[in-house]
């Protein structure tokens, strides 16, 4: 029954997209939409890696056939990023980074944790807070973009608050996993208010995979 409901939902999404964008659709656009829908289905069925590959190929085909539409989506995302960064980064001295591709390997050795706002088309992060050395009592980390693969390992040394949104993809927190569309996570650690050092993490991607683990 769940499989039938997923197929019905994906079919309705496909019909809706055809109705909205029908007059702009060419051969590559139709193939791209089919690949995107298949990618969503594979992701929601548990075949996450295969689903992401299909989503990636579909997105590239859509980009080639509708460059202006993709550019508009990127500009809207970037504008929302600037507004969010200004709202969340209330203190000066934070790092702001915009790039096509970003990778953060903060799980291999001790690293200095600073407030950061990062936007990218393609982003990947491996963050281990048990190896982090905080510069301030409160650290704000904002990650936003088009495609993202984020892995966070939390630590009891920090009070952590997470707000995450993934339009297409999955969010895994501990043993619980949400896949498909419109995935959200709002969580605050039990020691947040009493902990000396706090970390606020805000994540937002159009297509992404977020994995959060704790000690």
Phi, psi and omega in degrees: 000320179296320179297319179296319179295321178296315180297320178297317180297315179295320177298318178295320177298316180298316178296319179298317178297320178297321181291322183283314188252013187308316185288346178260357187278127171248192182300311182296325179294319180295315178299318180298317179295320178297318178294321178296316179295319177294322177297318177298318180296315180297320180295314180290340179274358179101349178270072191294311184298316178296320178299318179294323178296317178295319177298320180295315179296316178298320180295321179295316178298319179294322178297316182295325184270339182222064183301320182293322179295315179296318178298321178297318178298317179297318180293320177297315178298318180293321177296317177296326179296314179299318180295317180293318180299318179295324181287321186271326181273083185281343180251150179283177176085008179273158179269132177240125187227128174235128181202166177290317182223136179224146175219130180239112179255081182250048179222009186256329183203166178305139183219152181274123183265121178235158175297137188214140169235119184232131174237139181202159173284315178238122182226144177217136181216138171237107188239120178244105183289342178290344177259000186278145173240108187283137175276328183235166179290332177233127179242132179244124181237119182244123176237124182213148178171201184266303178243135179212141175233104189241131175234123181238132174248112185278164181222145178290350179289345183233141168279125189239136172236128183238131171232117185225147177217128176232118182293309175235128178142223184209153172230123179243126178231110185063235180267359182259134181226130174247129179231160178115233184242154173054053179272133180229151173218123173232115187212144177224132182292153183296333182264014187300311185290330184267346185283142181292320181249130183240148178229124174253125182240124178237124185231134180211119179222150174287315174230126183194170178224116181244128179234118181243125179236153178233166179297000000 
